[in-house]
Every structure is written in structure tokens, then in C-alpha cells.
PDB file of C-alpha atoms in Angstrom:
ATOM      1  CA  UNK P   1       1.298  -4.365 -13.464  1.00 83.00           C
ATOM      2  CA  UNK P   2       1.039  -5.197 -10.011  1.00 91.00           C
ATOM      3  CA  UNK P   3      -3.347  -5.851  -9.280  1.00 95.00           C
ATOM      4  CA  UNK P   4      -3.537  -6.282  -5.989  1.00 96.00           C
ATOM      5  CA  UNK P   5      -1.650  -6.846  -2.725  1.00 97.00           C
ATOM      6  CA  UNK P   6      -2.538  -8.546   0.686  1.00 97.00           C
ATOM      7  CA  UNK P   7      -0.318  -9.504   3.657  1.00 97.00           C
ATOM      8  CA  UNK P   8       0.273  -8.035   6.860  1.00 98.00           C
ATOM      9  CA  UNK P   9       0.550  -4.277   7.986  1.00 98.00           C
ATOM     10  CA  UNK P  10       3.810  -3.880   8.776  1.00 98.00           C
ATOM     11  CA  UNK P  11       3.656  -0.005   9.228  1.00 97.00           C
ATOM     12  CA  UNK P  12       1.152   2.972   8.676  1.00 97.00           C
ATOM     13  CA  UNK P  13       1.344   6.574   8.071  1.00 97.00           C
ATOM     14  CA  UNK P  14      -1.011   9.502   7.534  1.00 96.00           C
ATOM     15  CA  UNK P  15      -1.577   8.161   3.629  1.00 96.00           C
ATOM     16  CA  UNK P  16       0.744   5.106   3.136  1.00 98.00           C
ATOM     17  CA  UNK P  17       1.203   1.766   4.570  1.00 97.00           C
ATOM     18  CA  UNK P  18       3.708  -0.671   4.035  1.00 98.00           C
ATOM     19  CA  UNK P  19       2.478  -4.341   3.269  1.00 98.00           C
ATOM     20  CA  UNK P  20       4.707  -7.095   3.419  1.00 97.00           C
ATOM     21  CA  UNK P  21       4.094  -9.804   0.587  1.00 96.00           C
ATOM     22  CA  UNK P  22       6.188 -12.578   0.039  1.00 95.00           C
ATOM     23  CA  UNK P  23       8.759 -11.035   2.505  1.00 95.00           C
ATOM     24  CA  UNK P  24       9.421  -7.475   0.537  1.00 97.00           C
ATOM     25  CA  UNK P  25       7.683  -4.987   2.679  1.00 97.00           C
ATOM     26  CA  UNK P  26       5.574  -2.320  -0.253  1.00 97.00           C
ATOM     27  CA  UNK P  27       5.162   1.209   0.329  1.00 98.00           C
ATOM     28  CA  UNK P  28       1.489   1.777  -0.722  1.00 98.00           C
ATOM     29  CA  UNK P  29       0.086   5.202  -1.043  1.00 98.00           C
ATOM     30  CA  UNK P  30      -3.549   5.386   0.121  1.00 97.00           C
ATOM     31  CA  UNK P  31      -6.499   7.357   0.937  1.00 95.00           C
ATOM     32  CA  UNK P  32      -5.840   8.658   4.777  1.00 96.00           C
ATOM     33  CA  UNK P  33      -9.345   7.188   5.907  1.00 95.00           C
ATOM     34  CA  UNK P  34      -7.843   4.103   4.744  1.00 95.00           C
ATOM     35  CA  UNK P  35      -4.326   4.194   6.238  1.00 96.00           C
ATOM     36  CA  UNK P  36      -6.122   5.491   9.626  1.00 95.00           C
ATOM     37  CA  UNK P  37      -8.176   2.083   9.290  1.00 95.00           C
ATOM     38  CA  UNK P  38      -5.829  -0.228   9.695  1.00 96.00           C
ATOM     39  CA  UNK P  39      -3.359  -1.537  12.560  1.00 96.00           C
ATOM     40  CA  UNK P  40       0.217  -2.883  12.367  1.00 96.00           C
ATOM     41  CA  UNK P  41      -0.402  -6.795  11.884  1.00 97.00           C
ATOM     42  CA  UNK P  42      -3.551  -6.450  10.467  1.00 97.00           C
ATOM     43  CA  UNK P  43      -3.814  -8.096   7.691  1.00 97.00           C
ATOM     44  CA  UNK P  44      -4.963  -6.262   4.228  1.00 97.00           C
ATOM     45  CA  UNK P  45      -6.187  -7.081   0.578  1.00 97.00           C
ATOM     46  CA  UNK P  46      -6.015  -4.151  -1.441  1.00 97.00           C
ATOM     47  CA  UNK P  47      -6.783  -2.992  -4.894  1.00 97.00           C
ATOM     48  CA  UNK P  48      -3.475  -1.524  -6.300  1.00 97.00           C
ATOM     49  CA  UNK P  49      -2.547   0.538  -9.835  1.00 96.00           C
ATOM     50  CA  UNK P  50       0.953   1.552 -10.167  1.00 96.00           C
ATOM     51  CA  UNK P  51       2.095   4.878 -11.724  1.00 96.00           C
ATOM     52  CA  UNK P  52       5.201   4.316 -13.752  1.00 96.00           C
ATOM     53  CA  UNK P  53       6.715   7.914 -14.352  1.00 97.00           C
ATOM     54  CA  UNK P  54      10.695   8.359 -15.714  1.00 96.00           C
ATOM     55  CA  UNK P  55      12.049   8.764 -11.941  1.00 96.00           C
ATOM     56  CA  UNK P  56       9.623   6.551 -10.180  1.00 96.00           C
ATOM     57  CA  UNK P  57       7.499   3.943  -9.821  1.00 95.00           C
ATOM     58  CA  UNK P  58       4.464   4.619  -7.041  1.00 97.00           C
ATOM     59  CA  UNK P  59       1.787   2.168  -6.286  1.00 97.00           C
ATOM     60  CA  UNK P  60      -1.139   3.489  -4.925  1.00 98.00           C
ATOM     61  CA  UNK P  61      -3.751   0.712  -2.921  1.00 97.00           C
ATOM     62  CA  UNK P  62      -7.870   1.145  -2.911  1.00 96.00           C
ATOM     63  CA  UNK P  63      -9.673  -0.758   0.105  1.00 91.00           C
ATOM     64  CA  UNK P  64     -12.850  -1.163  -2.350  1.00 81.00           C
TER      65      UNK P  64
END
């Protein structure tokens, strides 16, 4: 299970961001108050569950 993420903001959308950590940029899914809160290079620690379904894997990220 993957707990939590941080590293920088490498790009945002209307409800996802992708953080890289440890040089893999993650797609995160998130609220769009908090995608619309942060900024390419900003630099994020976020709350994460992931979803494990037959055809995917999604992790979704929680500023609080």
C-alpha cells in the first residue's frame, strides 16, 4: 500500500497531479480544490490510498 507521497509537482490537471518521487513521476487523482492549489515545482506531501481493481491500479492523494 502506498501511504503517502511528497516531491515536486511536476504537472496539474483539473483533478490529478503528477508527483515525482524518487524519479517516477505518479499520477494522483485528487479533489479539484486541491489540484487548483498547487503549482508545477511546488513541492507536496500528500495522504494517498490506492484502489486496486482487476484492470487498474488508481491512487488517489488527500492534502489533509
Amino acid at each position: 500500500m502506498i501511504a503517502s507521497v511528497r516531491g515536486p509537482v511536476r504537472h496539474t490537471g483539473l483533478d490529478h497531479l503528477v508527483v515525482e518521487v524518487g524519479g517516477v513521476g505518479l499520477l494522483v487523482h485528487t479533489t479539484p480544490a486541491t489540484a487548483a492549489a498547487t503549482r508545477r515545482g511546488q513541492e507536496v506531501d500528500l495522504a494517498t490510498t490506492l484502489v486496486v481493481r482487476e484492470e487498474s491500479l488508481t491512487l488517489y492523494g488527500f492534502a489533509d
